[in-house]
Short mmCIF file of C-alpha atoms in Angstrom, two decimals:
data_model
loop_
_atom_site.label_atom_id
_atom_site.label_comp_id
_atom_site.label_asym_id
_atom_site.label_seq_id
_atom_site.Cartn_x
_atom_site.Cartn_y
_atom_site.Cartn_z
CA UNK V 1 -34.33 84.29 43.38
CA UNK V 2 -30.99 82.53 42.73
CA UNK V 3 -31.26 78.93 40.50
CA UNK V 4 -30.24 76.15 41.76
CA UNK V 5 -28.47 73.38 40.01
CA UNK V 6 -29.48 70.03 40.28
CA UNK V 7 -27.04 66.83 39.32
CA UNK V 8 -29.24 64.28 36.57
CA UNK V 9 -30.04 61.30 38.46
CA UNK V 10 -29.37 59.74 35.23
CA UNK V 11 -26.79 57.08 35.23
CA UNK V 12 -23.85 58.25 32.40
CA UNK V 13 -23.37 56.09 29.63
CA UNK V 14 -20.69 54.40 30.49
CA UNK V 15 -22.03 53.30 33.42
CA UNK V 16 -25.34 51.97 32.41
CA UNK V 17 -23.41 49.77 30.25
CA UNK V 18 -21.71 48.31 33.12
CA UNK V 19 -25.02 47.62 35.09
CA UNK V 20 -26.22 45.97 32.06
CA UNK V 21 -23.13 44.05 31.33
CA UNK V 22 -23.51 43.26 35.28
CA UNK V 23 -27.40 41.65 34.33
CA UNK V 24 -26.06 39.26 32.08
CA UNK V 25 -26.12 35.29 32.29
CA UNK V 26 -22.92 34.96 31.14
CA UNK V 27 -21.07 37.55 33.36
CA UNK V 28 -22.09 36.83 36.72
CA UNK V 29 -21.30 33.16 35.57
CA UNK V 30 -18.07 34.40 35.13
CA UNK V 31 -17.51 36.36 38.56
CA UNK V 32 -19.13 32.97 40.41
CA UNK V 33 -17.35 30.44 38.43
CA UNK V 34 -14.45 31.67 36.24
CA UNK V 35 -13.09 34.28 38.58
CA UNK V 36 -12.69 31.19 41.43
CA UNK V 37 -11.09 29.14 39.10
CA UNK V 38 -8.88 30.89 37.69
CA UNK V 39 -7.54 32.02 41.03
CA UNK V 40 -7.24 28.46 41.76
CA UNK V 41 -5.13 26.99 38.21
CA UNK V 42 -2.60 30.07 38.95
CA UNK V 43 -2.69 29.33 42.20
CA UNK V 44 -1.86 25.79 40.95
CA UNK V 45 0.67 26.90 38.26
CA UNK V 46 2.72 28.88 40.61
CA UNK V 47 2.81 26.00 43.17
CA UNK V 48 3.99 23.42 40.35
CA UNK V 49 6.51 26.19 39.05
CA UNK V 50 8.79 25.03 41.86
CA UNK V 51 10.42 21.57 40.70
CA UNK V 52 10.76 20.06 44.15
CA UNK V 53 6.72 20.38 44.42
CA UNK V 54 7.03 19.15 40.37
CA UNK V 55 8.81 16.09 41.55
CA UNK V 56 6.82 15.58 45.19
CA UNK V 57 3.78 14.54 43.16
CA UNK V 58 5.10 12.55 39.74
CA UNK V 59 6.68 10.83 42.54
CA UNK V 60 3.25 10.03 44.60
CA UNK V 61 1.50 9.32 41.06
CA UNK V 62 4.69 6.75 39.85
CA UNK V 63 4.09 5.07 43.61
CA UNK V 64 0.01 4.58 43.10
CA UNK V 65 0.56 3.30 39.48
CA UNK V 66 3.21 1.14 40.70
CA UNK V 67 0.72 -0.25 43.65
CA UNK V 68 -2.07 -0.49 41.01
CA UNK V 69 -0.02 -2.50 38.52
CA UNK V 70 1.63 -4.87 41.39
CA UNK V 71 -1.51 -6.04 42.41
CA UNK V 72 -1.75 -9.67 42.84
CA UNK V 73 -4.66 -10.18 40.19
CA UNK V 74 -2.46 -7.98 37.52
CA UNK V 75 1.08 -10.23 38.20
CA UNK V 76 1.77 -13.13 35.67
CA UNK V 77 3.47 -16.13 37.38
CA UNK V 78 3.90 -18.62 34.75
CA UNK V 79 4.12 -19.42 30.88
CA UNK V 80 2.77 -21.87 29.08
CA UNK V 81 3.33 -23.06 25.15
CA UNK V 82 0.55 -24.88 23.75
CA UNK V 83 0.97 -26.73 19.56
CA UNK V 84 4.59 -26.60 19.98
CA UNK V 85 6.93 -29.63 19.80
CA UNK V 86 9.63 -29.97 22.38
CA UNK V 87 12.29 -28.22 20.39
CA UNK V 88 10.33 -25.43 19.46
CA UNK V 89 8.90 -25.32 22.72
CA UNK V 90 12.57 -24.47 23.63
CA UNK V 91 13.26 -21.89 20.70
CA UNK V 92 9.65 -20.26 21.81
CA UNK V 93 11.38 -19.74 25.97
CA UNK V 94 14.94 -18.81 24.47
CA UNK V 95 13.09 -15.58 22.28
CA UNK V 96 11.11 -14.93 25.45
CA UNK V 97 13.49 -14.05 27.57
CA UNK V 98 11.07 -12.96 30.86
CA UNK V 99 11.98 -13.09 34.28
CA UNK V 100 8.69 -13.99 35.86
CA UNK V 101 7.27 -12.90 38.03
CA UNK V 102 5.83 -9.87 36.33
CA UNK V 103 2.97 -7.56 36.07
CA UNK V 104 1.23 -7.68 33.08
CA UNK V 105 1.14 -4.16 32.33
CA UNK V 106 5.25 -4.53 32.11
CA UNK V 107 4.48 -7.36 29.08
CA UNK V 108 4.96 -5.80 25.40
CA UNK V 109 2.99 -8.85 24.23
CA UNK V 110 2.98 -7.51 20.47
CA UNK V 111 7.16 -7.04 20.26
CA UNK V 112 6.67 -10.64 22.12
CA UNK V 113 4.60 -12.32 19.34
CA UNK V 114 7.30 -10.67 16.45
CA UNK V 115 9.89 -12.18 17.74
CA UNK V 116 7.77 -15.77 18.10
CA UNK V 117 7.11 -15.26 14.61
CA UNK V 118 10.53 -14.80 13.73
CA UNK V 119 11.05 -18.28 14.54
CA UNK V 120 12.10 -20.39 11.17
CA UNK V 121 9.64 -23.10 12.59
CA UNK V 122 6.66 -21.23 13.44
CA UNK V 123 3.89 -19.80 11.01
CA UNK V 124 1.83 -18.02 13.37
CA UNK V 125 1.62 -17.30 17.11
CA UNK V 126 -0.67 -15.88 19.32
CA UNK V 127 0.04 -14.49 22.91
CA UNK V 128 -2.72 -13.59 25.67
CA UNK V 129 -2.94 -13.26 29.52
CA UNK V 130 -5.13 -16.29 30.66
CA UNK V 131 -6.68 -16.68 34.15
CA UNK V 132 -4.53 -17.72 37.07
CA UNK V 133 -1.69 -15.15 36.09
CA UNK V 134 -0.64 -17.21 33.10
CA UNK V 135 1.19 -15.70 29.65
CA UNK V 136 -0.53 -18.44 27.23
CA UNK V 137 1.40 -18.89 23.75
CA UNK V 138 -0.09 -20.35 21.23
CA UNK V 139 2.01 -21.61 18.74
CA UNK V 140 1.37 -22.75 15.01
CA UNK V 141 4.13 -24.56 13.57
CA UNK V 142 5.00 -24.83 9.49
CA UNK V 143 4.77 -28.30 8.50
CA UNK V 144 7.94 -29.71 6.77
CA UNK V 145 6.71 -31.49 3.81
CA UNK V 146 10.15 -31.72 2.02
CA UNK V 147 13.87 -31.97 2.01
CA UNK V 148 16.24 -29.65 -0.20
CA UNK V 149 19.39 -30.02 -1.17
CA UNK V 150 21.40 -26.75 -2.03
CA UNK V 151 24.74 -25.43 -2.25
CA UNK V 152 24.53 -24.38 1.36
CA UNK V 153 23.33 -27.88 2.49
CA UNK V 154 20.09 -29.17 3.57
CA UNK V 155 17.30 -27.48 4.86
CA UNK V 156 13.78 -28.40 5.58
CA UNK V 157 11.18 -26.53 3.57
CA UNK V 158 7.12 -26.14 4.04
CA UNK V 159 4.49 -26.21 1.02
CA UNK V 160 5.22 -22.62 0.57
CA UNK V 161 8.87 -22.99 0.43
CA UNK V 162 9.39 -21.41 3.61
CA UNK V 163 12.92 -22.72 5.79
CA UNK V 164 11.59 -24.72 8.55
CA UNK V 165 15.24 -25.74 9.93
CA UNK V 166 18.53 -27.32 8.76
CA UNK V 167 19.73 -30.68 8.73
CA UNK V 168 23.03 -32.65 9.18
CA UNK V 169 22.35 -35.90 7.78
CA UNK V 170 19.20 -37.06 6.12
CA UNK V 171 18.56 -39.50 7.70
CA UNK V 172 17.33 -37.31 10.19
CA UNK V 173 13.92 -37.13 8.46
CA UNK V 174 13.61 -40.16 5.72
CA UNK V 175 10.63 -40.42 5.22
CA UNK V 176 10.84 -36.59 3.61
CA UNK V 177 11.31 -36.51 -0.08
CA UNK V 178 14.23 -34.81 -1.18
CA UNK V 179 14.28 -31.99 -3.74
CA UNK V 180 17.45 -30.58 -5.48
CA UNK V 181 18.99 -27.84 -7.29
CA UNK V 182 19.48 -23.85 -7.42
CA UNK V 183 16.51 -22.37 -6.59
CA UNK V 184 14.27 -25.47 -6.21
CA UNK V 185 12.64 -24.11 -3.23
CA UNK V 186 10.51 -21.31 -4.61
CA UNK V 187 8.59 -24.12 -6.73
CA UNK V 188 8.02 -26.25 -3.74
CA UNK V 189 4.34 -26.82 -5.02
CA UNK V 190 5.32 -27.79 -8.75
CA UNK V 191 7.95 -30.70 -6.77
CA UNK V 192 4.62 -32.01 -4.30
CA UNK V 193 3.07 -32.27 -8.09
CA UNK V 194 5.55 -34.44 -9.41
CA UNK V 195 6.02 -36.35 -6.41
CA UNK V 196 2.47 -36.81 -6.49
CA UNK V 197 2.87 -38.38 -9.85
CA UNK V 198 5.87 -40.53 -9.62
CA UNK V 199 3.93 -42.58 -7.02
CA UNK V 200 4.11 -45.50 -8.56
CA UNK V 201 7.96 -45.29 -8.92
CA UNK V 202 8.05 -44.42 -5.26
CA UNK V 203 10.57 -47.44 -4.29
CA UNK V 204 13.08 -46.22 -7.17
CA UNK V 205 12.29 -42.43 -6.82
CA UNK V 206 15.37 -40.76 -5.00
CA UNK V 207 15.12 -36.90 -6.07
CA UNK V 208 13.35 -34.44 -7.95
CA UNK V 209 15.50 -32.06 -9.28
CA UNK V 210 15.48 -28.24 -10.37
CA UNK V 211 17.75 -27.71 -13.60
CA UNK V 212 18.69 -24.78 -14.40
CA UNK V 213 16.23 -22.65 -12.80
CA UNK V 214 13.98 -23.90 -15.37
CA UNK V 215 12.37 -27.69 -15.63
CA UNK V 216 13.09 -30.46 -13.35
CA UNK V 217 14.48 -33.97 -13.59
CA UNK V 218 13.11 -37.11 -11.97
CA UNK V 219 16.45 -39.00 -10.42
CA UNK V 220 15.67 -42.47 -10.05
CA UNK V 221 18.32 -45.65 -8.36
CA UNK V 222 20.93 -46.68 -10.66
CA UNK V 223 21.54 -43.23 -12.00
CA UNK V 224 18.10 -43.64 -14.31
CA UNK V 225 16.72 -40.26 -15.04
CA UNK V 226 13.40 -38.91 -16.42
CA UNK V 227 14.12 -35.12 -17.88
CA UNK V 228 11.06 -33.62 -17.85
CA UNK V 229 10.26 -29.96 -20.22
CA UNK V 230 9.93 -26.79 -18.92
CA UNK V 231 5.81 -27.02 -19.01
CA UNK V 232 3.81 -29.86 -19.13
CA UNK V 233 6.16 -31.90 -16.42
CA UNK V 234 3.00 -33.49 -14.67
CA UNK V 235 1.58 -34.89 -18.10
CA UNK V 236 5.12 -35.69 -19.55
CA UNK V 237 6.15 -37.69 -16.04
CA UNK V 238 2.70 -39.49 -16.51
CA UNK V 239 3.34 -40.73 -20.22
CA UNK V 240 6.67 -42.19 -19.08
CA UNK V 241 5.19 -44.10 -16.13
CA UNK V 242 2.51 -45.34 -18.41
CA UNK V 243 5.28 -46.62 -21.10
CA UNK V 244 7.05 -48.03 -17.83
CA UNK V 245 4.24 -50.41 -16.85
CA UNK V 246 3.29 -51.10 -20.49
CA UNK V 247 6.63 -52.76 -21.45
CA UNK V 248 9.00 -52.26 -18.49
CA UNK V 249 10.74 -49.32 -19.99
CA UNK V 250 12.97 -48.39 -16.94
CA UNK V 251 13.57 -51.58 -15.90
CA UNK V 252 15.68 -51.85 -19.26
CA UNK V 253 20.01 -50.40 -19.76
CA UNK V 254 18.65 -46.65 -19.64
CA UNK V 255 20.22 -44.02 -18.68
CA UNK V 256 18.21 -41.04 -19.76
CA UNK V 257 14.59 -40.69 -20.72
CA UNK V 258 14.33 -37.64 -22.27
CA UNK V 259 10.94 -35.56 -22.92
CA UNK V 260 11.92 -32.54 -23.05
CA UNK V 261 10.35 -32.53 -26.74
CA UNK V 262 7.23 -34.14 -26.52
CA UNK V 263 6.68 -35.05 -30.12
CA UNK V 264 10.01 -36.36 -30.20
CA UNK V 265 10.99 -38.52 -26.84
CA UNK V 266 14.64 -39.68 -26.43
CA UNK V 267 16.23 -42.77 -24.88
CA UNK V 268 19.76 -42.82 -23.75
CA UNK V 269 21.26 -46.38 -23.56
CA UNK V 270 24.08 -46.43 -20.41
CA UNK V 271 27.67 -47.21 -21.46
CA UNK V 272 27.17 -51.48 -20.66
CA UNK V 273 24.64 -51.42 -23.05
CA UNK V 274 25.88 -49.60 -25.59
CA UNK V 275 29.38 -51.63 -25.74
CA UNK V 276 26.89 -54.94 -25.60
CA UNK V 277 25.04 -53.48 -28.47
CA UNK V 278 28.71 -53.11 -30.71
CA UNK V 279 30.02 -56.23 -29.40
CA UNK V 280 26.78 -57.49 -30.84
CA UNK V 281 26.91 -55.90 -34.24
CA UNK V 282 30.11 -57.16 -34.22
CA UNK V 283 29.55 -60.35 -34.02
CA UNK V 284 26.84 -59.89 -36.39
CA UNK V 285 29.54 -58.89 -39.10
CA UNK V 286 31.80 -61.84 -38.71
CA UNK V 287 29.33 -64.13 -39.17
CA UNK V 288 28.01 -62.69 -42.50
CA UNK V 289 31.37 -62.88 -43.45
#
């Protein structure tokens, strides 16, 4: 009786592994939802690969941002400048040069606020988009508290010794005291001290100034002045005032009133009083004779 052969029903090896593979979670996820899109992004990528479909929709985009942005509610009409005096008012619309209308998404409002605090006269701003479609500036300005006098002419300094501005005459602010000398502005606050002090010679006081980078001199009317040393000024400046209103000590010929050494004060007669004083010893002479 012949044999017959019979195949194994048997699955090979092979492809049992692919049934199994076939069972898994994770690939029929793949064949339902990462074999769609993929077909669809290289579907997209070939479509963008042409640059008139590339520039068809960065132009639609460009058009609905541009709507967006344009919207009445986004579009800033006006400005306004609030702590500002007139003049720097002006200075604050001259930096911001803005052609309003505009849409606030168009407004670089922290290059804006730079260049407002670039201003010699302001010490801080602050820029925001208030209701109504309205850039609101908010200006602080530096407070001049004194005059200086330097090489380069005068300029109007804060308490820091910051430049507020420049004047022509000064008359322009007089009731501003005036400070002098090379480099008298980086010890703005040591000047307010002494000014502080000289108080009571207030109606004679014309100047403080900065000698030699070092001390400072009191210039009074009449070319009187009080040379103060390099530390100390405050206390020194006091003890002269006090000697002044115990027995009118600048009221006298003086030119100089020197303290630069404490323990050893100086008085420098001017040039009437010293020829009155020879004239007098003079005249002292003959009549011994």
């Amino acid at each position: 009786m012949p044999q017959i052969s019979r195949s194994d029903p048997a699955p090979s090896r092979l492809r049992y592994r692919l049934q199994r593979m076939m069972l898994t979670p994770l690939y029929r996820r793949l064949l339902r939802i990462g074999l769609p899109l993929a077909i669809v992004f290289g579907g997209a990528a070939l479509w963008f690969s042409d640059q008139g479909n590339r520039d068809t929709v960065f132009g639609m985009v460009t058009e609905l941002r541009t709507a967006f942005e344009q919207r009445p509610e986004f579009m800033v009409t006006e400005m306004a400048i609030s702590g500002a005096s007139a003049g720097v008012a002006e200075e604050v619309r001259r930096v911001l040069t803005v052609a309003l209308p505009i849409s606030s998404f168009e407004l670089p409002l922290d290059a804006m606020r730079e260049k407002v605090n670039g201003l010699d006269a302001v010490e801080s701003a602050r820029l925001r988009i208030a209701q109504g479609g309205i850039l609101q500036v908010d200006v602080v300005e530096r407070l001049p508290v004194v005059v200086w006098r330097s090489e380069d002419g005068l300029e109007i300094l804060d308490k820091n010794g910051v430049h507020v501005g420049s004047l022509v005459h000064r008359g322009e602010y007089p009731d501003l005291p005036l400070i002098a000398g090379l480099g008298a502005d980086k010890y703005v606050g040591e000047a307010l001290a002494l000014l502080a002090a000289a108080q009571p010679l207030l109606p004679r006081l014309r100047a403080v100034q900065r000698i030699g980078q070092r001390r400072w001199d009191v210039v009074l009317d009449r070319d009187q002045r009080i040379l103060l040393p390099e530390t100390g000024a405050v206390q020194a400046l006091e003890r002269a005032i006090a000697m002044d209103q115990a027995v009118d000590l600048l009221s006298r010929d003086l030119q100089l009133v020197d303290l630069r050494l404490s323990q050893r004060p100086t008085l420098r007669l001017t040039e009437y009083a010293i020829q009155e004083l020879r004239e007098m010893k003079t005249m002292k002479v003959g009549d011994n004779r």
